[in-house]
Amino acid sequence: MKSYNGFSSKERAHVGNMQLKAIRSREFPAPKRCELCLQTTGQMQLHNEDYSKPFDGAHPICRSCHGALHIRFTKPKRWENRKQIIRKERKEAGVKDGKIGWEKLTN
């Protein structure tokens, strides 16, 4: 795991372990739907932009969106392709931008 957004790999791993423990003990709900593309199948993960807020700032997202989101600055084309999928899925589901707050992560 690499550093991200000013947080070291050690800090990120610590938050991930805290989240996993809380999910397993049912103190925190397991992610069920991707906040970005709205997918409900496959591996769901929690994404944090600010690891100092491990639960308040946790966004449930699918593995595909999570991977693309983390490399949005180093591989912008992959991120742009994923954003097209996200927009399509949200439009088909009748969800307008802003209802979930995904624009904070995708702009």
Short mmCIF file of N, CA and C in Angstrom, two decimals:
data_model
loop_
_atom_site.label_atom_id
_atom_site.label_comp_id
_atom_site.label_asym_id
_atom_site.label_seq_id
_atom_site.Cartn_x
_atom_site.Cartn_y
_atom_site.Cartn_z
N MET A 1 0.85 -1.17 0.00
CA MET A 1 0.00 0.00 0.00
C MET A 1 0.89 1.23 0.00
N LYS A 2 0.55 2.19 -0.84
CA LYS A 2 1.33 3.42 -0.94
C LYS A 2 0.70 4.52 -0.08
N SER A 3 1.47 5.58 0.14
CA SER A 3 0.90 6.73 0.83
C SER A 3 -0.14 7.37 -0.10
N TYR A 4 -1.09 8.08 0.50
CA TYR A 4 -2.19 8.67 -0.28
C TYR A 4 -2.70 9.89 0.45
N ASN A 5 -2.80 10.99 -0.26
CA ASN A 5 -3.40 12.21 0.28
C ASN A 5 -2.73 12.68 1.57
N GLY A 6 -1.43 12.45 1.67
CA GLY A 6 -0.69 12.89 2.85
C GLY A 6 -0.69 11.90 3.99
N PHE A 7 -1.30 10.74 3.81
CA PHE A 7 -1.34 9.72 4.85
C PHE A 7 -0.42 8.57 4.45
N SER A 8 0.39 8.13 5.39
CA SER A 8 1.36 7.07 5.11
C SER A 8 0.65 5.73 4.90
N SER A 9 1.38 4.80 4.33
CA SER A 9 0.82 3.46 4.14
C SER A 9 0.49 2.83 5.49
N LYS A 10 1.28 3.12 6.51
CA LYS A 10 1.02 2.59 7.86
C LYS A 10 -0.29 3.16 8.42
N GLU A 11 -0.50 4.46 8.25
CA GLU A 11 -1.74 5.08 8.73
C GLU A 11 -2.95 4.52 7.99
N ARG A 12 -2.81 4.36 6.68
CA ARG A 12 -3.91 3.82 5.88
C ARG A 12 -4.23 2.39 6.28
N ALA A 13 -3.21 1.59 6.49
CA ALA A 13 -3.43 0.19 6.90
C ALA A 13 -4.10 0.13 8.26
N HIS A 14 -3.69 1.01 9.17
CA HIS A 14 -4.30 1.04 10.51
C HIS A 14 -5.79 1.35 10.42
N VAL A 15 -6.15 2.34 9.61
CA VAL A 15 -7.56 2.71 9.45
C VAL A 15 -8.33 1.55 8.80
N GLY A 16 -7.75 0.93 7.79
CA GLY A 16 -8.40 -0.20 7.15
C GLY A 16 -8.67 -1.34 8.13
N ASN A 17 -7.70 -1.62 8.99
CA ASN A 17 -7.87 -2.66 10.00
C ASN A 17 -8.96 -2.29 11.00
N MET A 18 -9.00 -1.01 11.40
CA MET A 18 -10.04 -0.54 12.32
C MET A 18 -11.42 -0.72 11.68
N GLN A 19 -11.53 -0.33 10.42
CA GLN A 19 -12.81 -0.44 9.73
C GLN A 19 -13.24 -1.90 9.60
N LEU A 20 -12.32 -2.76 9.21
CA LEU A 20 -12.64 -4.18 9.06
C LEU A 20 -13.09 -4.79 10.38
N LYS A 21 -12.40 -4.46 11.45
CA LYS A 21 -12.77 -4.96 12.77
C LYS A 21 -14.18 -4.48 13.16
N ALA A 22 -14.46 -3.21 12.89
CA ALA A 22 -15.78 -2.65 13.22
C ALA A 22 -16.89 -3.29 12.38
N ILE A 23 -16.60 -3.59 11.13
CA ILE A 23 -17.58 -4.25 10.26
C ILE A 23 -17.83 -5.67 10.75
N ARG A 24 -16.77 -6.39 11.05
CA ARG A 24 -16.91 -7.78 11.51
C ARG A 24 -17.66 -7.88 12.83
N SER A 25 -17.48 -6.88 13.70
CA SER A 25 -18.18 -6.89 14.99
C SER A 25 -19.55 -6.23 14.90
N ARG A 26 -19.90 -5.78 13.71
CA ARG A 26 -21.19 -5.13 13.42
C ARG A 26 -21.37 -3.80 14.13
N GLU A 27 -20.26 -3.17 14.48
CA GLU A 27 -20.31 -1.82 15.04
C GLU A 27 -20.42 -0.78 13.94
N PHE A 28 -20.08 -1.19 12.73
CA PHE A 28 -20.16 -0.31 11.56
C PHE A 28 -20.75 -1.15 10.43
N PRO A 29 -21.70 -0.58 9.67
CA PRO A 29 -22.35 -1.39 8.63
C PRO A 29 -21.41 -1.74 7.48
N ALA A 30 -21.51 -2.97 7.03
CA ALA A 30 -20.73 -3.40 5.87
C ALA A 30 -21.23 -2.67 4.63
N PRO A 31 -20.33 -2.26 3.75
CA PRO A 31 -20.78 -1.58 2.53
C PRO A 31 -21.61 -2.52 1.67
N LYS A 32 -22.75 -2.03 1.20
CA LYS A 32 -23.66 -2.85 0.40
C LYS A 32 -23.82 -2.35 -1.03
N ARG A 33 -23.59 -1.05 -1.22
CA ARG A 33 -23.78 -0.45 -2.55
C ARG A 33 -22.71 0.59 -2.80
N CYS A 34 -22.18 0.58 -4.01
CA CYS A 34 -21.17 1.56 -4.37
C CYS A 34 -21.80 2.95 -4.44
N GLU A 35 -21.23 3.86 -3.72
CA GLU A 35 -21.71 5.24 -3.69
C GLU A 35 -21.52 5.93 -5.04
N LEU A 36 -20.63 5.40 -5.86
CA LEU A 36 -20.35 6.04 -7.15
C LEU A 36 -21.19 5.44 -8.27
N CYS A 37 -20.97 4.16 -8.59
CA CYS A 37 -21.67 3.55 -9.73
C CYS A 37 -22.96 2.84 -9.33
N LEU A 38 -23.23 2.74 -8.05
CA LEU A 38 -24.44 2.15 -7.48
C LEU A 38 -24.49 0.62 -7.57
N GLN A 39 -23.41 0.01 -7.97
CA GLN A 39 -23.34 -1.46 -8.05
C GLN A 39 -23.58 -2.07 -6.67
N THR A 40 -24.25 -3.21 -6.64
CA THR A 40 -24.51 -3.89 -5.37
C THR A 40 -23.89 -5.29 -5.31
N THR A 41 -23.21 -5.69 -6.38
CA THR A 41 -22.58 -7.01 -6.40
C THR A 41 -21.06 -6.84 -6.43
N GLY A 42 -20.37 -7.90 -6.13
CA GLY A 42 -18.91 -7.84 -6.14
C GLY A 42 -18.37 -7.32 -4.82
N GLN A 43 -17.08 -7.12 -4.81
CA GLN A 43 -16.41 -6.69 -3.59
C GLN A 43 -16.63 -5.21 -3.32
N MET A 44 -17.18 -4.91 -2.17
CA MET A 44 -17.37 -3.53 -1.74
C MET A 44 -16.28 -3.17 -0.74
N GLN A 45 -15.83 -1.93 -0.81
CA GLN A 45 -14.75 -1.45 0.05
C GLN A 45 -15.13 -0.09 0.62
N LEU A 46 -14.34 0.39 1.55
CA LEU A 46 -14.52 1.74 2.08
C LEU A 46 -13.37 2.60 1.58
N HIS A 47 -13.70 3.77 1.10
CA HIS A 47 -12.69 4.71 0.63
C HIS A 47 -12.67 5.92 1.56
N ASN A 48 -11.47 6.35 1.89
CA ASN A 48 -11.28 7.56 2.70
C ASN A 48 -10.38 8.53 1.96
N GLU A 49 -10.77 9.77 1.92
CA GLU A 49 -9.88 10.83 1.46
C GLU A 49 -9.10 11.36 2.66
N ASP A 50 -9.73 11.35 3.83
CA ASP A 50 -9.12 11.84 5.06
C ASP A 50 -9.10 10.70 6.08
N TYR A 51 -7.95 10.12 6.26
CA TYR A 51 -7.84 8.96 7.14
C TYR A 51 -7.89 9.32 8.62
N SER A 52 -7.95 10.61 8.94
CA SER A 52 -8.12 11.01 10.34
C SER A 52 -9.57 10.85 10.77
N LYS A 53 -10.46 10.58 9.81
CA LYS A 53 -11.88 10.35 10.08
C LYS A 53 -12.26 8.97 9.51
N PRO A 54 -11.83 7.91 10.18
CA PRO A 54 -11.98 6.58 9.60
C PRO A 54 -13.42 6.14 9.33
N PHE A 55 -14.36 6.66 10.06
CA PHE A 55 -15.75 6.25 9.86
C PHE A 55 -16.61 7.37 9.30
N ASP A 56 -16.42 8.58 9.78
CA ASP A 56 -17.20 9.72 9.28
C ASP A 56 -16.91 10.00 7.82
N GLY A 57 -15.68 9.76 7.41
CA GLY A 57 -15.29 10.07 6.04
C GLY A 57 -15.24 8.86 5.13
N ALA A 58 -15.79 7.73 5.57
CA ALA A 58 -15.71 6.50 4.79
C ALA A 58 -16.81 6.45 3.73
N HIS A 59 -16.40 6.23 2.49
CA HIS A 59 -17.34 6.12 1.37
C HIS A 59 -17.38 4.68 0.89
N PRO A 60 -18.55 4.04 0.91
CA PRO A 60 -18.64 2.68 0.39
C PRO A 60 -18.58 2.69 -1.13
N ILE A 61 -17.59 2.02 -1.70
CA ILE A 61 -17.48 1.95 -3.15
C ILE A 61 -16.99 0.58 -3.58
N CYS A 62 -17.30 0.23 -4.82
CA CYS A 62 -16.88 -1.07 -5.35
C CYS A 62 -15.39 -1.04 -5.66
N ARG A 63 -14.86 -2.23 -5.84
CA ARG A 63 -13.42 -2.35 -6.08
C ARG A 63 -12.99 -1.62 -7.35
N SER A 64 -13.80 -1.68 -8.41
CA SER A 64 -13.45 -1.02 -9.67
C SER A 64 -13.37 0.49 -9.51
N CYS A 65 -14.38 1.07 -8.86
CA CYS A 65 -14.36 2.52 -8.64
C CYS A 65 -13.23 2.90 -7.70
N HIS A 66 -12.98 2.08 -6.68
CA HIS A 66 -11.94 2.37 -5.70
C HIS A 66 -10.56 2.42 -6.35
N GLY A 67 -10.28 1.42 -7.18
CA GLY A 67 -8.99 1.40 -7.86
C GLY A 67 -8.80 2.59 -8.77
N ALA A 68 -9.84 2.92 -9.54
CA ALA A 68 -9.76 4.05 -10.46
C ALA A 68 -9.64 5.37 -9.69
N LEU A 69 -10.34 5.48 -8.59
CA LEU A 69 -10.31 6.71 -7.79
C LEU A 69 -8.92 6.98 -7.23
N HIS A 70 -8.25 5.94 -6.77
CA HIS A 70 -6.93 6.12 -6.18
C HIS A 70 -5.87 6.50 -7.20
N ILE A 71 -6.07 6.20 -8.45
CA ILE A 71 -5.05 6.56 -9.45
C ILE A 71 -5.52 7.68 -10.37
N ARG A 72 -6.53 8.43 -9.94
CA ARG A 72 -7.11 9.46 -10.80
C ARG A 72 -6.11 10.54 -11.21
N PHE A 73 -5.10 10.78 -10.41
CA PHE A 73 -4.13 11.82 -10.75
C PHE A 73 -2.97 11.28 -11.57
N THR A 74 -2.63 10.01 -11.38
CA THR A 74 -1.51 9.43 -12.12
C THR A 74 -1.95 8.79 -13.44
N LYS A 75 -3.21 8.36 -13.51
CA LYS A 75 -3.75 7.77 -14.73
C LYS A 75 -5.13 8.37 -15.01
N PRO A 76 -5.15 9.65 -15.38
CA PRO A 76 -6.43 10.35 -15.55
C PRO A 76 -7.34 9.73 -16.61
N LYS A 77 -6.78 9.12 -17.64
CA LYS A 77 -7.62 8.52 -18.67
C LYS A 77 -8.45 7.37 -18.09
N ARG A 78 -7.83 6.53 -17.28
CA ARG A 78 -8.59 5.44 -16.64
C ARG A 78 -9.70 6.00 -15.77
N TRP A 79 -9.41 7.08 -15.05
CA TRP A 79 -10.41 7.70 -14.18
C TRP A 79 -11.53 8.30 -15.02
N GLU A 80 -11.20 8.96 -16.11
CA GLU A 80 -12.24 9.53 -16.98
C GLU A 80 -13.14 8.43 -17.54
N ASN A 81 -12.55 7.30 -17.92
CA ASN A 81 -13.35 6.17 -18.42
C ASN A 81 -14.29 5.66 -17.33
N ARG A 82 -13.79 5.57 -16.11
CA ARG A 82 -14.64 5.10 -15.00
C ARG A 82 -15.75 6.09 -14.72
N LYS A 83 -15.44 7.39 -14.79
CA LYS A 83 -16.48 8.40 -14.55
C LYS A 83 -17.59 8.30 -15.59
N GLN A 84 -17.26 7.95 -16.82
CA GLN A 84 -18.31 7.76 -17.83
C GLN A 84 -19.23 6.61 -17.44
N ILE A 85 -18.65 5.53 -16.94
CA ILE A 85 -19.46 4.39 -16.48
C ILE A 85 -20.32 4.81 -15.29
N ILE A 86 -19.74 5.55 -14.37
CA ILE A 86 -20.48 6.02 -13.19
C ILE A 86 -21.67 6.87 -13.63
N ARG A 87 -21.43 7.84 -14.51
CA ARG A 87 -22.52 8.71 -14.97
C ARG A 87 -23.63 7.91 -15.64
N LYS A 88 -23.25 6.95 -16.48
CA LYS A 88 -24.22 6.11 -17.19
C LYS A 88 -25.06 5.30 -16.20
N GLU A 89 -24.41 4.66 -15.26
CA GLU A 89 -25.12 3.84 -14.28
C GLU A 89 -26.07 4.69 -13.42
N ARG A 90 -25.61 5.85 -13.02
CA ARG A 90 -26.44 6.73 -12.20
C ARG A 90 -27.64 7.25 -12.99
N LYS A 91 -27.42 7.59 -14.26
CA LYS A 91 -28.50 8.08 -15.09
C LYS A 91 -29.55 6.99 -15.30
N GLU A 92 -29.09 5.76 -15.60
CA GLU A 92 -30.01 4.64 -15.80
C GLU A 92 -30.80 4.34 -14.53
N ALA A 93 -30.20 4.57 -13.38
CA ALA A 93 -30.88 4.33 -12.11
C ALA A 93 -31.78 5.49 -11.70
N GLY A 94 -31.73 6.58 -12.47
CA GLY A 94 -32.55 7.75 -12.16
C GLY A 94 -32.03 8.58 -11.00
N VAL A 95 -30.75 8.43 -10.70
CA VAL A 95 -30.14 9.19 -9.60
C VAL A 95 -29.47 10.42 -10.18
N LYS A 96 -29.84 11.56 -9.67
CA LYS A 96 -29.22 12.80 -10.13
C LYS A 96 -27.98 13.09 -9.30
N ASP A 97 -27.01 13.71 -9.92
CA ASP A 97 -25.78 14.07 -9.22
C ASP A 97 -26.11 14.90 -7.98
N GLY A 98 -25.38 14.64 -6.94
CA GLY A 98 -25.53 15.42 -5.72
C GLY A 98 -26.37 14.75 -4.65
N LYS A 99 -27.19 13.76 -5.01
CA LYS A 99 -28.03 13.12 -4.01
C LYS A 99 -27.23 12.30 -3.01
N ILE A 100 -26.12 11.73 -3.45
CA ILE A 100 -25.29 10.93 -2.57
C ILE A 100 -24.02 11.68 -2.21
N GLY A 101 -23.65 12.65 -2.97
CA GLY A 101 -22.44 13.42 -2.69
C GLY A 101 -21.23 12.90 -3.43
N TRP A 102 -21.42 12.10 -4.45
CA TRP A 102 -20.29 11.52 -5.18
C TRP A 102 -19.46 12.58 -5.90
N GLU A 103 -20.06 13.73 -6.18
CA GLU A 103 -19.31 14.76 -6.90
C GLU A 103 -18.11 15.24 -6.09
N LYS A 104 -18.15 15.09 -4.78
CA LYS A 104 -17.00 15.47 -3.96
C LYS A 104 -15.80 14.59 -4.26
N LEU A 105 -16.07 13.35 -4.65
CA LEU A 105 -14.99 12.42 -4.93
C LEU A 105 -14.57 12.41 -6.39
N THR A 106 -15.44 12.84 -7.27
CA THR A 106 -15.19 12.61 -8.69
C THR A 106 -14.86 13.86 -9.49
N ASN A 107 -14.86 15.00 -8.90
CA ASN A 107 -14.52 16.21 -9.65
C ASN A 107 -13.05 16.42 -9.71
#
